[in-house]
Short mmCIF file of C-alpha atoms in Angstrom, two decimals:
data_model
loop_
_atom_site.label_atom_id
_atom_site.label_comp_id
_atom_site.label_asym_id
_atom_site.label_seq_id
_atom_site.Cartn_x
_atom_site.Cartn_y
_atom_site.Cartn_z
CA MET A 1 -94.27 -4.61 -27.76
CA ASP A 2 -93.16 -8.44 -27.64
CA VAL A 3 -90.21 -7.01 -29.69
CA ASN A 4 -89.38 -3.74 -27.59
CA ALA A 5 -89.66 -6.41 -23.88
CA ALA A 6 -86.94 -8.23 -25.77
CA VAL A 7 -84.58 -5.26 -26.93
CA ALA A 8 -84.67 -4.22 -23.05
CA ALA A 9 -84.39 -7.95 -21.71
CA ALA A 10 -81.05 -7.84 -23.72
CA ALA A 11 -79.55 -4.18 -22.85
CA ALA A 12 -80.10 -5.32 -19.21
CA THR A 13 -78.45 -8.47 -19.51
CA GLY A 14 -75.96 -6.30 -21.21
CA GLY A 15 -75.51 -4.09 -18.65
CA VAL A 16 -75.61 -6.93 -15.76
CA CYS A 17 -72.14 -8.52 -17.91
CA THR A 18 -70.60 -5.46 -18.58
CA GLY A 19 -70.77 -4.27 -14.71
CA VAL A 20 -69.61 -7.80 -13.71
CA ILE A 21 -66.93 -7.91 -15.72
CA ALA A 22 -65.93 -3.98 -14.79
CA MET A 23 -65.67 -5.02 -10.82
CA LEU A 24 -63.16 -8.21 -11.54
CA ALA A 25 -61.04 -6.09 -13.45
CA PHE A 26 -61.02 -3.36 -10.84
CA ARG A 27 -59.89 -6.79 -8.16
CA TRP A 28 -57.65 -7.83 -9.92
CA SER A 29 -56.41 -4.33 -10.68
CA GLU A 30 -56.42 -3.67 -6.91
CA ARG A 31 -53.90 -7.61 -6.39
CA GLU A 32 -51.96 -6.60 -8.80
CA GLN A 33 -51.08 -3.41 -7.25
CA ALA A 34 -50.44 -4.96 -3.61
CA ARG A 35 -48.02 -7.50 -4.87
CA PRO A 36 -44.76 -6.77 -4.53
CA THR A 37 -42.42 -5.60 -7.26
CA ARG A 38 -39.57 -7.62 -7.87
CA THR A 39 -36.04 -6.43 -9.02
CA SER A 40 -32.75 -7.94 -9.22
CA SER A 41 -31.34 -7.22 -5.46
CA LEU A 42 -32.40 -9.05 -2.57
CA HIS A 43 -34.78 -8.82 -1.24
CA THR A 44 -36.22 -10.63 2.16
CA GLY A 45 -39.51 -8.00 2.80
CA PRO A 46 -40.88 -5.31 1.80
CA GLY A 47 -39.66 -3.20 -1.63
CA LEU A 48 -37.53 -0.28 -1.42
CA PRO A 49 -38.23 3.81 -2.14
CA PRO A 50 -37.52 4.27 -5.71
CA GLY A 51 -34.44 5.06 -6.23
CA VAL A 52 -32.68 4.15 -2.90
CA ASP A 53 -31.26 0.31 -4.95
CA THR A 54 -29.30 2.35 -7.00
CA VAL A 55 -28.02 5.17 -4.33
CA LEU A 56 -26.77 2.28 -2.39
CA SER A 57 -25.36 0.14 -5.55
CA VAL A 58 -22.78 2.41 -5.94
CA LEU A 59 -21.48 3.62 -2.07
CA ARG A 60 -18.31 3.02 -0.87
CA SER A 61 -20.17 1.77 2.76
CA SER A 62 -20.97 -1.34 3.15
CA ALA A 63 -25.03 -1.05 3.61
CA VAL A 64 -27.99 -2.98 5.04
CA VAL A 65 -31.08 -1.81 5.13
CA LEU A 66 -33.78 -3.70 8.00
CA ASP A 67 -37.74 -3.65 7.78
CA GLU A 68 -39.32 -3.53 10.86
CA SER A 69 -38.97 -6.92 12.20
CA ASP A 70 -35.46 -6.90 11.55
CA ALA A 71 -35.11 -9.33 8.26
CA VAL A 72 -32.75 -8.23 6.06
CA VAL A 73 -34.43 -6.40 3.14
CA LYS A 74 -31.01 -4.92 1.28
CA ALA A 75 -27.21 -6.17 1.68
CA SER A 76 -24.16 -5.43 -0.37
CA SER A 77 -22.18 -7.46 -1.03
CA ALA A 78 -19.51 -5.73 1.06
CA ALA A 79 -21.58 -5.60 3.51
CA TYR A 80 -21.69 -9.68 3.58
CA ALA A 81 -17.58 -9.95 3.33
CA LEU A 82 -17.44 -8.04 6.77
CA GLY A 83 -19.90 -11.08 7.94
CA LEU A 84 -22.57 -7.94 8.79
CA VAL A 85 -24.86 -10.45 7.74
CA ARG A 86 -25.74 -14.26 8.14
CA GLY A 87 -28.82 -15.77 7.13
CA GLY A 88 -30.94 -13.03 6.46
CA ARG A 89 -30.08 -11.59 9.80
CA LEU A 90 -27.72 -9.01 11.21
CA ALA A 91 -25.42 -10.40 13.05
CA VAL A 92 -23.61 -7.66 14.77
CA GLU A 93 -25.56 -7.03 18.43
CA PRO A 94 -24.45 -3.59 18.95
CA MET A 95 -25.54 -2.40 15.27
CA LEU A 96 -28.76 -4.50 15.62
CA LYS A 97 -29.67 -2.44 18.87
CA MET A 98 -28.45 0.85 17.38
CA ALA A 99 -30.88 0.01 14.19
CA ARG A 100 -34.08 -0.53 16.97
CA ASP A 101 -33.88 2.70 18.92
CA THR A 102 -33.29 4.15 15.31
CA ARG A 103 -36.54 3.09 14.55
CA ARG A 104 -38.16 3.97 17.67
CA ASP A 105 -37.20 7.66 18.07
CA GLY A 106 -36.12 7.97 14.21
CA GLU A 107 -32.59 9.56 15.72
CA ILE A 108 -29.44 9.02 13.21
CA ARG A 109 -26.39 7.98 15.35
CA GLN A 110 -22.85 6.54 14.96
CA VAL A 111 -20.75 4.81 16.23
CA GLU A 112 -16.86 3.56 16.05
CA LEU A 113 -16.53 -0.57 17.01
CA ASP A 114 -13.99 -3.10 17.00
CA LEU A 115 -15.10 -6.50 15.34
CA PRO A 116 -13.48 -9.93 15.77
CA ARG A 117 -12.13 -11.13 12.16
CA ARG A 118 -14.11 -14.29 11.38
CA GLY A 119 -12.42 -17.28 10.39
CA THR A 120 -9.11 -15.80 9.94
CA GLY A 121 -7.52 -17.22 13.70
CA ARG A 122 -5.87 -13.93 13.88
CA GLY A 123 -6.45 -11.75 16.95
CA ASP A 124 -6.53 -8.23 15.23
CA ALA A 125 -9.73 -6.88 15.16
CA LEU A 126 -11.76 -5.36 12.41
CA ALA A 127 -12.36 -1.51 13.08
CA VAL A 128 -15.05 -0.23 11.32
CA SER A 129 -17.45 2.91 11.72
CA ALA A 130 -21.34 2.35 11.63
CA ARG A 131 -24.05 4.92 10.99
CA VAL A 132 -27.91 4.47 11.78
CA ALA A 133 -30.56 6.28 9.70
CA PRO A 134 -34.23 5.63 8.96
CA LEU A 135 -35.27 5.23 5.71
CA GLY A 136 -38.97 5.83 5.61
CA SER A 137 -42.07 4.60 7.85
CA ARG A 138 -40.40 1.32 8.08
CA LEU A 139 -37.48 0.95 6.95
CA VAL A 140 -33.64 1.53 8.56
CA LEU A 141 -30.03 2.10 6.78
CA LEU A 142 -27.14 1.09 8.74
CA LEU A 143 -24.25 1.88 6.70
CA VAL A 144 -20.65 0.67 8.07
CA GLU A 145 -17.30 1.83 7.08
CA ASP A 146 -14.09 0.11 7.31
CA LEU A 147 -11.58 1.89 8.93
CA THR A 148 -8.54 -0.78 9.77
CA GLU A 149 -6.19 0.74 7.11
CA ALA A 150 -6.62 3.65 7.90
CA ARG A 151 -5.83 3.12 11.60
CA ARG A 152 -3.22 1.18 10.56
CA ILE A 153 -1.30 4.36 8.55
CA GLU A 154 -2.37 6.36 11.72
CA ALA A 155 -0.44 4.10 13.91
CA VAL A 156 2.47 3.92 11.33
CA ARG A 157 2.60 7.63 11.36
CA ARG A 158 2.32 8.52 14.55
CA ASP A 159 4.71 5.76 15.59
CA PHE A 160 6.95 7.59 12.74
CA VAL A 161 7.07 10.91 14.40
CA ALA A 162 7.73 9.85 17.66
CA ASN A 163 10.54 7.58 16.26
CA VAL A 164 12.14 10.36 14.40
CA SER A 165 11.58 12.56 17.59
CA HIS A 166 13.61 10.40 19.45
CA GLU A 167 16.11 10.17 17.20
CA LEU A 168 16.93 13.75 16.50
CA LYS A 169 16.48 14.17 20.29
CA THR A 170 19.55 11.98 20.72
CA PRO A 171 22.47 13.67 18.82
CA VAL A 172 20.88 17.03 19.18
CA GLY A 173 21.10 16.35 23.14
CA ALA A 174 24.49 14.68 22.86
CA LEU A 175 25.84 18.27 20.81
CA SER A 176 24.54 20.42 23.39
CA LEU A 177 26.23 18.70 26.59
CA LEU A 178 29.34 18.25 24.22
CA SER A 179 29.84 22.39 23.75
CA GLU A 180 28.98 22.89 27.01
CA ALA A 181 31.85 20.54 28.63
CA VAL A 182 34.06 22.17 25.63
CA LEU A 183 33.49 25.66 27.34
CA ASP A 184 33.89 24.34 31.02
CA ALA A 185 37.23 23.01 29.54
CA SER A 186 37.99 25.68 27.68
CA ASP A 187 41.29 26.16 29.44
CA ASP A 188 42.15 22.14 28.65
CA PRO A 189 43.52 21.85 24.99
CA GLU A 190 43.37 18.21 25.03
CA ALA A 191 40.06 17.61 26.51
CA VAL A 192 38.72 20.34 24.08
CA GLN A 193 39.74 18.09 21.46
CA ARG A 194 38.48 15.42 22.47
CA PHE A 195 35.12 16.87 23.23
CA ALA A 196 35.40 18.63 19.37
CA GLY A 197 35.80 15.23 18.49
CA ARG A 198 33.07 13.73 19.99
CA MET A 199 31.16 16.73 18.78
CA GLN A 200 32.38 15.85 15.33
CA HIS A 201 31.06 12.62 15.06
CA GLU A 202 27.51 13.25 16.80
CA ALA A 203 26.99 16.44 13.53
CA THR A 204 28.26 13.35 11.46
CA ARG A 205 25.53 11.28 12.87
CA LEU A 206 23.05 13.62 12.84
CA THR A 207 23.75 14.82 9.03
CA ASN A 208 23.35 11.00 7.98
CA LEU A 209 19.77 11.12 9.86
CA VAL A 210 18.12 14.00 8.17
CA GLN A 211 19.72 12.86 4.46
CA GLU A 212 18.03 9.38 4.79
CA LEU A 213 14.95 10.91 6.29
CA ILE A 214 15.24 13.25 2.64
CA ASP A 215 15.69 10.39 1.24
CA LEU A 216 12.69 7.55 2.26
CA SER A 217 10.61 10.70 2.13
CA ARG A 218 11.75 11.08 -1.88
CA VAL A 219 11.69 7.65 -2.91
CA GLN A 220 8.34 7.33 -1.04
CA ASN A 221 6.64 10.35 -3.12
CA ASP A 222 8.91 10.56 -6.41
CA ASP A 223 7.96 8.42 -9.49
CA PRO A 224 11.31 6.66 -10.68
CA LEU A 225 10.48 6.10 -14.36
CA GLU A 226 9.35 9.93 -14.64
CA ASP A 227 13.87 10.30 -14.99
CA SER A 228 14.50 6.84 -15.43
CA GLU A 229 16.94 5.45 -18.21
CA SER A 230 19.11 2.13 -18.41
CA VAL A 231 21.66 1.52 -15.64
CA ARG A 232 24.38 -0.68 -16.11
CA VAL A 233 24.62 -3.39 -13.23
CA ASP A 234 28.20 -3.23 -12.90
CA GLU A 235 28.29 0.73 -12.50
CA LEU A 236 25.97 0.36 -9.40
CA VAL A 237 28.30 -2.17 -7.62
CA THR A 238 31.36 -0.76 -8.36
CA GLU A 239 29.82 2.47 -6.42
CA ALA A 240 28.04 0.67 -3.75
CA ILE A 241 31.78 -0.76 -3.52
CA GLU A 242 34.24 2.33 -3.04
CA ARG A 243 31.32 4.01 -1.42
CA CYS A 244 32.27 1.11 1.46
CA ARG A 245 35.63 0.93 0.97
CA HIS A 246 37.22 2.78 3.59
CA THR A 247 35.19 1.18 6.24
CA ALA A 248 35.94 -2.42 4.50
CA ASP A 249 40.21 -1.53 4.78
CA SER A 250 39.57 -0.25 7.94
CA LYS A 251 38.16 -3.79 9.32
CA GLN A 252 40.57 -5.67 6.63
CA ILE A 253 37.05 -6.82 5.18
CA THR A 254 37.22 -8.17 1.60
CA LEU A 255 35.02 -6.70 -1.00
CA LEU A 256 34.39 -9.15 -3.71
CA ALA A 257 32.11 -8.92 -6.75
CA GLY A 258 31.02 -10.92 -10.10
CA GLY A 259 28.49 -11.76 -12.93
CA THR A 260 27.57 -8.11 -13.23
CA GLU A 261 28.75 -8.29 -17.26
CA GLY A 262 26.63 -7.12 -19.10
CA LEU A 263 23.71 -6.41 -17.19
CA HIS A 264 21.32 -3.76 -17.05
CA VAL A 265 17.97 -2.53 -15.27
CA TRP A 266 15.98 0.32 -15.82
CA GLY A 267 14.94 2.64 -13.95
CA ASN A 268 16.54 6.10 -11.52
CA ARG A 269 19.75 5.54 -11.24
CA GLY A 270 19.86 7.42 -7.69
CA GLN A 271 17.85 5.39 -6.24
CA LEU A 272 19.05 2.10 -7.35
CA ALA A 273 22.18 3.44 -6.35
CA ALA A 274 21.04 4.48 -2.93
CA ALA A 275 19.18 1.04 -2.00
CA LEU A 276 22.05 -0.97 -2.95
CA GLY A 277 24.95 1.13 -1.26
CA ASN A 278 23.00 1.01 1.52
CA LEU A 279 22.68 -3.15 1.48
CA VAL A 280 26.64 -3.03 0.93
CA GLU A 281 27.12 -1.24 3.65
CA ASN A 282 24.97 -3.05 6.14
CA ALA A 283 26.96 -5.98 5.20
CA VAL A 284 30.19 -4.45 5.64
CA ASN A 285 28.77 -2.87 9.52
CA TYR A 286 27.84 -5.92 10.66
CA SER A 287 30.42 -8.01 9.51
CA PRO A 288 33.48 -8.83 12.00
CA ALA A 289 37.12 -8.40 10.71
CA ARG A 290 39.13 -10.43 8.29
CA THR A 291 35.94 -11.63 6.68
CA ARG A 292 34.00 -11.15 3.30
CA VAL A 293 31.62 -9.41 1.60
CA LYS A 294 30.29 -10.23 -2.02
CA VAL A 295 28.09 -8.88 -4.33
CA ALA A 296 26.91 -11.14 -7.36
CA GLY A 297 24.49 -10.47 -10.36
CA ARG A 298 22.90 -13.13 -12.51
CA ARG A 299 19.62 -12.92 -14.96
CA THR A 300 16.85 -14.89 -13.97
CA GLN A 301 13.00 -15.11 -15.67
CA GLU A 302 9.59 -15.60 -12.95
CA SER A 303 6.24 -15.82 -14.21
CA GLY A 304 7.60 -15.27 -17.51
CA ALA A 305 9.73 -11.48 -16.65
CA ASP A 306 13.23 -11.57 -17.28
CA LEU A 307 14.64 -10.20 -13.97
CA ILE A 308 17.82 -9.08 -13.04
CA GLU A 309 18.69 -10.43 -9.72
CA ILE A 310 21.79 -8.44 -7.02
CA ALA A 311 22.99 -10.64 -3.86
CA VAL A 312 24.74 -8.93 -0.95
CA THR A 313 26.30 -12.00 0.84
CA ASP A 314 28.28 -11.17 3.56
CA GLN A 315 29.81 -13.42 7.04
CA GLY A 316 27.95 -11.60 9.67
CA ILE A 317 26.48 -11.99 13.10
CA GLY A 318 22.93 -12.97 11.20
CA ILE A 319 19.70 -12.15 11.34
CA SER A 320 16.94 -14.51 14.46
CA ASP A 321 13.68 -15.35 12.79
CA ARG A 322 12.19 -13.03 14.71
CA ASP A 323 13.66 -10.13 13.25
CA LYS A 324 13.93 -10.74 9.32
CA GLU A 325 9.88 -9.93 9.54
CA ARG A 326 10.72 -6.65 10.77
CA ILE A 327 14.16 -5.32 9.80
CA PHE A 328 12.62 -3.25 6.73
CA GLU A 329 10.39 -1.00 8.73
CA ARG A 330 11.64 2.13 9.72
CA PHE A 331 14.39 2.81 12.63
CA TYR A 332 13.73 -0.87 13.12
CA ARG A 333 17.25 -2.63 14.78
CA VAL A 334 18.15 -5.93 15.39
CA ASP A 335 20.98 -4.41 17.16
CA PRO A 336 20.65 -0.96 18.46
CA ALA A 337 23.99 -0.69 20.23
CA ARG A 338 25.79 -1.97 17.17
CA SER A 339 23.64 0.05 14.88
CA ARG A 340 24.58 3.16 16.93
CA ALA A 341 27.94 2.27 17.57
CA THR A 342 27.98 2.00 13.75
CA GLY A 343 26.05 5.34 13.10
CA GLY A 344 23.10 3.15 11.84
CA THR A 345 19.75 5.23 11.42
CA GLY A 346 17.43 2.01 10.86
CA LEU A 347 16.31 3.80 7.67
CA GLY A 348 18.85 1.73 5.31
CA LEU A 349 16.36 -0.82 4.37
CA SER A 350 13.60 0.38 4.20
CA ILE A 351 14.69 2.83 1.65
CA VAL A 352 16.09 -0.24 -0.12
CA LYS A 353 12.43 -2.09 0.00
CA HIS A 354 10.62 1.35 -1.60
CA VAL A 355 13.04 2.00 -4.04
CA ALA A 356 12.83 -1.84 -4.90
CA ALA A 357 8.62 -1.64 -4.87
CA SER A 358 8.53 1.36 -6.76
CA HIS A 359 11.23 -0.39 -9.73
CA GLY A 360 8.47 -2.88 -10.04
CA GLY A 361 10.62 -5.24 -8.41
CA GLU A 362 11.30 -6.81 -4.46
CA VAL A 363 13.96 -7.63 -2.28
CA THR A 364 14.49 -10.34 -0.30
CA VAL A 365 16.90 -11.69 2.97
CA TRP A 366 18.10 -15.62 4.15
CA SER A 367 20.05 -15.15 7.21
CA ALA A 368 21.30 -17.81 9.86
CA GLU A 369 22.65 -16.35 13.09
CA GLY A 370 26.47 -16.93 13.05
CA GLN A 371 26.43 -17.96 9.58
CA GLY A 372 25.66 -14.84 8.32
CA SER A 373 22.97 -12.51 5.69
CA THR A 374 21.95 -12.79 1.63
CA PHE A 375 19.84 -9.75 0.36
CA THR A 376 18.94 -10.20 -3.03
CA LEU A 377 17.39 -7.31 -4.49
CA ARG A 378 15.21 -8.69 -7.61
CA LEU A 379 14.56 -5.77 -10.73
CA PRO A 380 12.90 -6.41 -13.92
CA GLU A 381 15.61 -6.45 -16.79
CA ALA A 382 15.96 -3.02 -19.07
CA GLY A 383 14.22 -4.55 -22.07
CA SER A 384 11.15 -5.79 -20.53
CA ALA A 385 11.03 -2.98 -17.87
CA ARG A 386 11.85 -0.47 -20.43
CA ARG A 387 9.19 -1.70 -22.98
CA ARG A 388 6.20 -1.95 -20.38
CA ALA A 389 7.28 2.06 -19.21
CA GLU A 390 6.90 3.04 -22.81
CA ALA A 391 3.58 1.21 -23.36
CA ASP A 392 2.25 2.80 -20.34
CA ARG A 393 3.18 6.42 -21.55
CA LEU A 394 1.98 5.88 -25.05
CA GLY A 395 -0.91 4.46 -23.03
CA ARG A 396 -1.76 7.36 -21.13
CA ASN A 397 -0.93 9.70 -24.23
CA ARG A 398 -3.55 8.22 -26.89
CA LEU A 399 -6.22 7.88 -23.78
CA SER A 400 -5.59 12.01 -23.04
CA GLY A 401 -6.46 12.80 -26.45
CA ALA A 402 -3.98 15.48 -26.82
CA LEU A 403 -3.06 15.88 -30.20
CA GLN A 404 0.95 16.42 -30.56
CA GLU A 405 3.40 15.57 -32.51
CA PRO A 406 5.36 12.43 -31.99
CA ALA A 407 8.24 12.55 -30.00
CA ALA A 408 11.53 12.16 -31.68
CA PHE A 409 13.75 8.52 -30.61
CA ASP A 410 17.24 7.24 -31.99
CA GLU A 411 18.25 4.64 -33.89
CA GLU A 412 18.95 3.26 -30.09
CA GLU A 413 15.04 3.83 -28.91
CA ARG A 414 13.30 2.94 -31.35
CA PRO A 415 12.84 -0.40 -31.22
CA TYR A 416 11.95 -0.45 -27.49
CA VAL A 417 9.02 2.08 -29.04
CA ASP A 418 8.05 -0.22 -31.84
CA GLN A 419 7.27 -2.92 -29.65
CA ALA A 420 5.47 -0.84 -27.17
CA GLU A 421 3.09 0.38 -29.83
CA GLU A 422 2.91 -3.05 -31.06
CA GLN A 423 0.91 -4.03 -27.45
CA LEU A 424 -1.57 -1.09 -27.94
CA PRO A 425 -5.20 -1.72 -29.30
CA ALA A 426 -5.65 0.39 -32.90
CA PRO A 427 -6.92 4.15 -32.28
CA GLU A 428 -11.12 4.02 -32.48
CA VAL A 429 -11.85 6.22 -35.40
CA LEU A 430 -14.77 8.95 -34.40
CA PRO A 431 -16.98 9.33 -37.05
#
């Protein structure tokens, strides 16, 4: 009996210990489940539903998640960059009100706002589109899209259409009135000849405007490197000077050129000739009689790159500091009356700017009122530009994975291709 009692007592003691241990394990499990999970995201409140963090990380919009106390649970780096979140709180009051209303009734809301730029000191606003939606039972999701650049492009497009309409309307209206005048003066040969001359002038102006619109559209949409070649700078300069020879002779303007021998640039010959021709034509049109226009070229280096500079200098009326900031805009004219008298469309310098940018260069201006102007076109030299173009082309071909026979190059082109291939990494060998 004593043995049986001892065994029973030991079994009872073991059962009690097992029960205590099980109860402690259950309480510890509950406490671990209630503890918020730590993630790599920036959390200041309850965790996000599964998968939401991953989705928010790939969105292009700025994302902010708020809890029931309006504290920021998560905010993307773009939201901080826009100044939407400060000190763990949403800093834009209209968006905060939208979030509270959405949390109350569960409705999705969207609004466009103009926000002041933080720390820039500029008067222009930041245009954004904000959309608020409920995220579960306690959280609210705010997505903000930056519309500033889209609005700027839309304004440029709207102004361009308005300017084109106005510029086309002027010569078309003049042609209509002049044709009526010719009909009314059919019995006066002298008047018919005078009106016909005016009609010819307006028709030429309309033709030039349409052609420059076509040129501007072409340089904006075409890739000059698709039809590129090594172009001699002295040939471009000669072509530009001959283009303006008649106008310069009529005003007794001397055209000079120098320093262009042995210089080559890489690009689309037609676009480069049009750009340089526009600069020389502007210099002649805005120079008084019996002055000089000089075109000079030289080789230079900037940030380790070999560049060719082509400078067009005149002794004209000059450009004010206020106008220098806008002269490369479409249809902008320093002197509208003079531009109309010379047949200017206001598109020439805009074409020059786009050609320079598409060829990896730039155009700059120095000018002083009453002292003249110097427009400088900077373009990559033919050798370095060609090597980069060949490297880009070969890189694209390798990345495409297409198996094709190598293109044939003549002996003159082979050094450029060899140097381009040296810059590319060796292709990986797939198993």
